[in-house]
Amino acid sequence: MLDLFADAEPWQEPLAPGAVILRRFALSRAAALLAGIDEVTAVSPFRHMVTPGGYTMSVAMANCGELGWATNERGYLYAPNDPATGQPWPPMPAVFQALCHEAAVAAKYPDFRPDACLINRYAVGAKLSLHQDKDEPDLRAPIVSVSLGLPAVFQFGGLRRNDPLKRIMLEHGDVVVWGRESRLYYHGIQPLKPGVHPLTGEYRFNLTFRQAGHSKLK
């Protein structure tokens, strides 16, 4: 466990070409980020999406920003409106935007401008199976992923599903950024283990920032 370093200044750990872990990067703004989650989900509540194959995801999800990630019988898509409410997704809180920009700059992706933030809530036993983030139209933009609450084991592999996996413990305030060579690497979260976090109780939250619309990169 990394709690021995809870009072340490943020530091970086290389993960793969184009990928880095920014340890404790979001720690100082964790309470504000969690308040932002409450603000978003008061408008667009968490829900367990059903995949095109009929599988109900164990992770509860919500979105904010210009676009939100959703599923239907045809597949996965980004849409401007929440299918549950018929209304536009809530705007991305300013604290989300600021944290994402600073993390992207620290990871050497200074031009990243996200228009979508997927909010995942993990209860005990919830997981995210190995997958690639490939629903975005421009894969030059990286992914910025923020961990809040209970720790979880992050799996990070390669371009093929059966490539060897790195298993990394992510804790409260850690941020992972990946792009370029690693942009389509398979990744996932192992089932969340029981615990209680002082800010999030029995949950882990994850913010995943993406450029889901037409590219703004040069």
Short mmCIF file of C-alpha atoms in Angstrom, two decimals:
data_model
loop_
_atom_site.label_atom_id
_atom_site.label_comp_id
_atom_site.label_asym_id
_atom_site.label_seq_id
_atom_site.Cartn_x
_atom_site.Cartn_y
_atom_site.Cartn_z
CA MET A 1 0.00 0.00 0.00
CA LEU A 2 1.14 3.53 -0.75
CA ASP A 3 -0.38 5.14 2.36
CA LEU A 4 3.12 5.32 3.83
CA PHE A 5 3.66 8.17 1.36
CA ALA A 6 0.35 9.94 1.97
CA ASP A 7 2.09 13.11 3.16
CA ALA A 8 4.69 13.12 0.38
CA GLU A 9 4.76 15.67 -2.41
CA PRO A 10 3.32 14.42 -5.74
CA TRP A 11 5.74 12.43 -7.86
CA GLN A 12 5.77 10.72 -11.25
CA GLU A 13 6.22 7.06 -12.15
CA PRO A 14 6.74 6.03 -15.80
CA LEU A 15 4.21 3.39 -16.86
CA ALA A 16 4.83 2.78 -20.57
CA PRO A 17 5.83 4.81 -23.64
CA GLY A 18 3.51 7.81 -23.60
CA ALA A 19 2.05 6.84 -20.21
CA VAL A 20 2.79 8.07 -16.69
CA ILE A 21 1.36 7.81 -13.18
CA LEU A 22 1.14 11.14 -11.33
CA ARG A 23 1.07 10.00 -7.74
CA ARG A 24 -0.98 12.17 -5.34
CA PHE A 25 -1.46 14.77 -8.06
CA ALA A 26 -5.15 15.34 -7.27
CA LEU A 27 -4.87 14.93 -3.49
CA SER A 28 -5.03 18.62 -2.58
CA ARG A 29 -8.25 19.06 -4.58
CA ALA A 30 -9.90 15.75 -3.77
CA ALA A 31 -12.68 17.25 -1.64
CA ALA A 32 -13.52 19.79 -4.37
CA LEU A 33 -13.53 17.06 -7.01
CA LEU A 34 -15.91 14.95 -4.92
CA ALA A 35 -18.17 17.97 -4.47
CA GLY A 36 -18.13 18.32 -8.26
CA ILE A 37 -19.23 14.70 -8.60
CA ASP A 38 -22.16 15.41 -6.28
CA GLU A 39 -23.05 18.47 -8.37
CA VAL A 40 -23.04 16.49 -11.62
CA THR A 41 -24.91 13.46 -10.33
CA ALA A 42 -27.64 15.60 -8.78
CA VAL A 43 -28.58 16.37 -12.41
CA SER A 44 -27.55 13.15 -14.16
CA PRO A 45 -27.63 10.36 -11.56
CA PHE A 46 -25.38 7.32 -11.53
CA ARG A 47 -26.73 4.33 -13.45
CA HIS A 48 -25.55 0.82 -14.37
CA MET A 49 -25.36 0.79 -18.14
CA VAL A 50 -26.20 -2.31 -20.16
CA THR A 51 -23.77 -3.35 -22.88
CA PRO A 52 -24.95 -4.23 -26.41
CA GLY A 53 -24.56 -7.88 -25.42
CA GLY A 54 -27.02 -7.48 -22.53
CA TYR A 55 -24.46 -7.40 -19.71
CA THR A 56 -25.19 -4.97 -16.86
CA MET A 57 -21.97 -3.25 -15.89
CA SER A 58 -20.97 -3.54 -12.24
CA VAL A 59 -19.61 0.02 -12.28
CA ALA A 60 -22.16 2.82 -11.88
CA MET A 61 -21.60 5.66 -14.35
CA ALA A 62 -22.45 9.29 -15.02
CA ASN A 63 -21.03 11.91 -17.38
CA CYS A 64 -20.41 15.61 -17.70
CA GLY A 65 -19.14 17.89 -20.43
CA GLU A 66 -20.24 18.55 -23.99
CA LEU A 67 -20.49 14.82 -24.69
CA GLY A 68 -21.17 11.75 -22.57
CA TRP A 69 -20.38 8.07 -23.08
CA ALA A 70 -23.35 5.74 -23.33
CA THR A 71 -24.47 2.41 -24.72
CA ASN A 72 -27.38 1.19 -26.80
CA GLU A 73 -28.30 -1.94 -28.71
CA ARG A 74 -25.94 -0.98 -31.54
CA GLY A 75 -22.84 -0.35 -29.47
CA TYR A 76 -21.03 2.40 -27.60
CA LEU A 77 -21.30 6.06 -28.46
CA TYR A 78 -20.82 9.63 -27.32
CA ALA A 79 -23.93 11.79 -27.27
CA PRO A 80 -24.70 15.39 -26.20
CA ASN A 81 -27.74 14.38 -24.16
CA ASP A 82 -28.22 12.05 -21.21
CA PRO A 83 -30.45 9.22 -22.49
CA ALA A 84 -31.99 8.87 -19.01
CA THR A 85 -33.15 12.49 -18.78
CA GLY A 86 -33.22 13.63 -22.41
CA GLN A 87 -31.35 16.76 -21.31
CA PRO A 88 -27.77 17.85 -22.07
CA TRP A 89 -25.15 16.37 -19.79
CA PRO A 90 -24.18 18.71 -16.94
CA PRO A 91 -21.26 21.03 -17.71
CA MET A 92 -17.83 19.96 -16.54
CA PRO A 93 -17.08 21.63 -13.19
CA ALA A 94 -14.26 24.16 -13.29
CA VAL A 95 -12.23 22.14 -10.76
CA PHE A 96 -12.41 19.15 -13.12
CA GLN A 97 -11.15 21.19 -16.05
CA ALA A 98 -8.32 22.76 -14.08
CA LEU A 99 -7.09 19.47 -12.62
CA CYS A 100 -7.23 17.74 -16.00
CA HIS A 101 -5.31 20.54 -17.72
CA GLU A 102 -2.57 20.56 -15.10
CA ALA A 103 -2.23 16.76 -15.20
CA ALA A 104 -2.05 16.78 -19.01
CA VAL A 105 0.65 19.45 -18.94
CA ALA A 106 2.62 17.49 -16.32
CA ALA A 107 2.41 14.40 -18.54
CA LYS A 108 3.56 16.43 -21.59
CA TYR A 109 0.20 16.66 -23.35
CA PRO A 110 -0.24 20.45 -23.10
CA ASP A 111 -2.74 20.72 -25.98
CA PHE A 112 -5.29 18.30 -24.52
CA ARG A 113 -8.77 19.86 -24.29
CA PRO A 114 -11.32 17.33 -23.01
CA ASP A 115 -14.98 17.65 -23.91
CA ALA A 116 -16.17 14.57 -22.00
CA CYS A 117 -15.66 13.29 -18.47
CA LEU A 118 -16.91 9.82 -17.57
CA ILE A 119 -17.50 9.41 -13.82
CA ASN A 120 -17.30 5.83 -12.54
CA ARG A 121 -18.41 4.72 -9.08
CA TYR A 122 -17.07 1.39 -7.82
CA ALA A 123 -18.72 -0.47 -4.97
CA VAL A 124 -17.14 -3.57 -3.41
CA GLY A 125 -16.68 -6.21 -6.10
CA ALA A 126 -17.19 -3.82 -9.01
CA LYS A 127 -14.62 -4.10 -11.78
CA LEU A 128 -13.83 -2.94 -15.28
CA SER A 129 -12.81 -5.71 -17.66
CA LEU A 130 -9.84 -5.30 -19.97
CA HIS A 131 -10.74 -2.97 -22.83
CA GLN A 132 -9.39 -0.33 -25.18
CA ASP A 133 -10.66 3.26 -25.27
CA LYS A 134 -11.27 3.46 -29.01
CA ASP A 135 -14.68 5.12 -29.40
CA GLU A 136 -13.09 8.54 -29.77
CA PRO A 137 -12.64 9.90 -33.33
CA ASP A 138 -9.12 11.30 -32.82
CA LEU A 139 -6.75 8.98 -31.02
CA ARG A 140 -4.01 11.60 -30.87
CA ALA A 141 -5.65 12.96 -27.71
CA PRO A 142 -4.64 11.19 -24.48
CA ILE A 143 -6.74 9.83 -21.62
CA VAL A 144 -6.51 11.44 -18.17
CA SER A 145 -7.80 9.22 -15.34
CA VAL A 146 -8.20 10.39 -11.73
CA SER A 147 -8.63 8.01 -8.75
CA LEU A 148 -10.54 9.05 -5.62
CA GLY A 149 -11.48 7.04 -2.55
CA LEU A 150 -10.70 3.38 -1.98
CA PRO A 151 -7.59 1.91 -3.61
CA ALA A 152 -7.87 -0.37 -6.63
CA VAL A 153 -5.57 -2.47 -8.79
CA PHE A 154 -5.17 -0.99 -12.26
CA GLN A 155 -4.23 -3.39 -15.04
CA PHE A 156 -2.27 -1.98 -17.98
CA GLY A 157 -1.24 -4.21 -20.86
CA GLY A 158 -0.44 -3.71 -24.53
CA LEU A 159 -2.05 -3.49 -27.94
CA ARG A 160 -3.26 -7.10 -27.76
CA ARG A 161 -5.64 -8.43 -25.14
CA ASN A 162 -3.25 -11.25 -24.23
CA ASP A 163 -0.17 -9.04 -23.83
CA PRO A 164 1.48 -9.19 -20.38
CA LEU A 165 -0.22 -7.00 -17.78
CA LYS A 166 1.24 -4.59 -15.29
CA ARG A 167 -0.79 -4.45 -12.08
CA ILE A 168 -0.51 -1.15 -10.26
CA MET A 169 -2.17 -0.08 -7.02
CA LEU A 170 -3.89 3.27 -7.52
CA GLU A 171 -4.81 5.24 -4.43
CA HIS A 172 -6.71 8.36 -3.51
CA GLY A 173 -5.45 11.33 -5.55
CA ASP A 174 -3.44 9.37 -8.12
CA VAL A 175 -3.75 10.34 -11.80
CA VAL A 176 -2.82 8.18 -14.79
CA VAL A 177 -2.27 9.74 -18.20
CA TRP A 178 -1.70 7.71 -21.35
CA GLY A 179 -1.48 8.49 -25.05
CA ARG A 180 0.75 8.26 -28.14
CA GLU A 181 2.23 4.73 -28.25
CA SER A 182 0.09 3.62 -25.29
CA ARG A 183 -3.18 5.21 -26.37
CA LEU A 184 -4.83 1.91 -27.38
CA TYR A 185 -3.28 -0.27 -24.70
CA TYR A 186 -5.70 -2.62 -22.97
CA HIS A 187 -6.49 -1.67 -19.38
CA GLY A 188 -8.96 -2.44 -16.61
CA ILE A 189 -9.69 -2.43 -12.88
CA GLN A 190 -9.68 -5.56 -10.74
CA PRO A 191 -12.68 -6.13 -8.40
CA LEU A 192 -12.73 -3.53 -5.65
CA LYS A 193 -11.88 -4.90 -2.23
CA PRO A 194 -13.85 -3.96 0.91
CA GLY A 195 -12.76 -0.91 2.84
CA VAL A 196 -13.84 2.46 4.18
CA HIS A 197 -12.35 5.73 3.01
CA PRO A 198 -12.81 8.87 5.15
CA LEU A 199 -14.13 10.90 2.19
CA THR A 200 -15.92 8.31 0.04
CA GLY A 201 -16.97 5.58 2.46
CA GLU A 202 -17.17 2.17 0.78
CA TYR A 203 -16.69 3.53 -2.75
CA ARG A 204 -14.01 4.36 -5.26
CA PHE A 205 -14.61 7.09 -7.83
CA ASN A 206 -12.81 7.58 -11.10
CA LEU A 207 -12.87 10.57 -13.44
CA THR A 208 -11.84 9.78 -17.02
CA PHE A 209 -11.29 12.78 -19.28
CA ARG A 210 -11.45 12.35 -23.05
CA GLN A 211 -11.58 14.29 -26.30
CA ALA A 212 -14.66 12.67 -27.77
CA GLY A 213 -15.74 15.14 -30.43
CA HIS A 214 -13.98 16.46 -33.49
CA SER A 215 -10.32 17.10 -32.77
CA LYS A 216 -9.09 20.45 -31.57
CA LEU A 217 -5.49 19.33 -31.81
CA LYS A 218 -3.19 20.62 -34.52
#
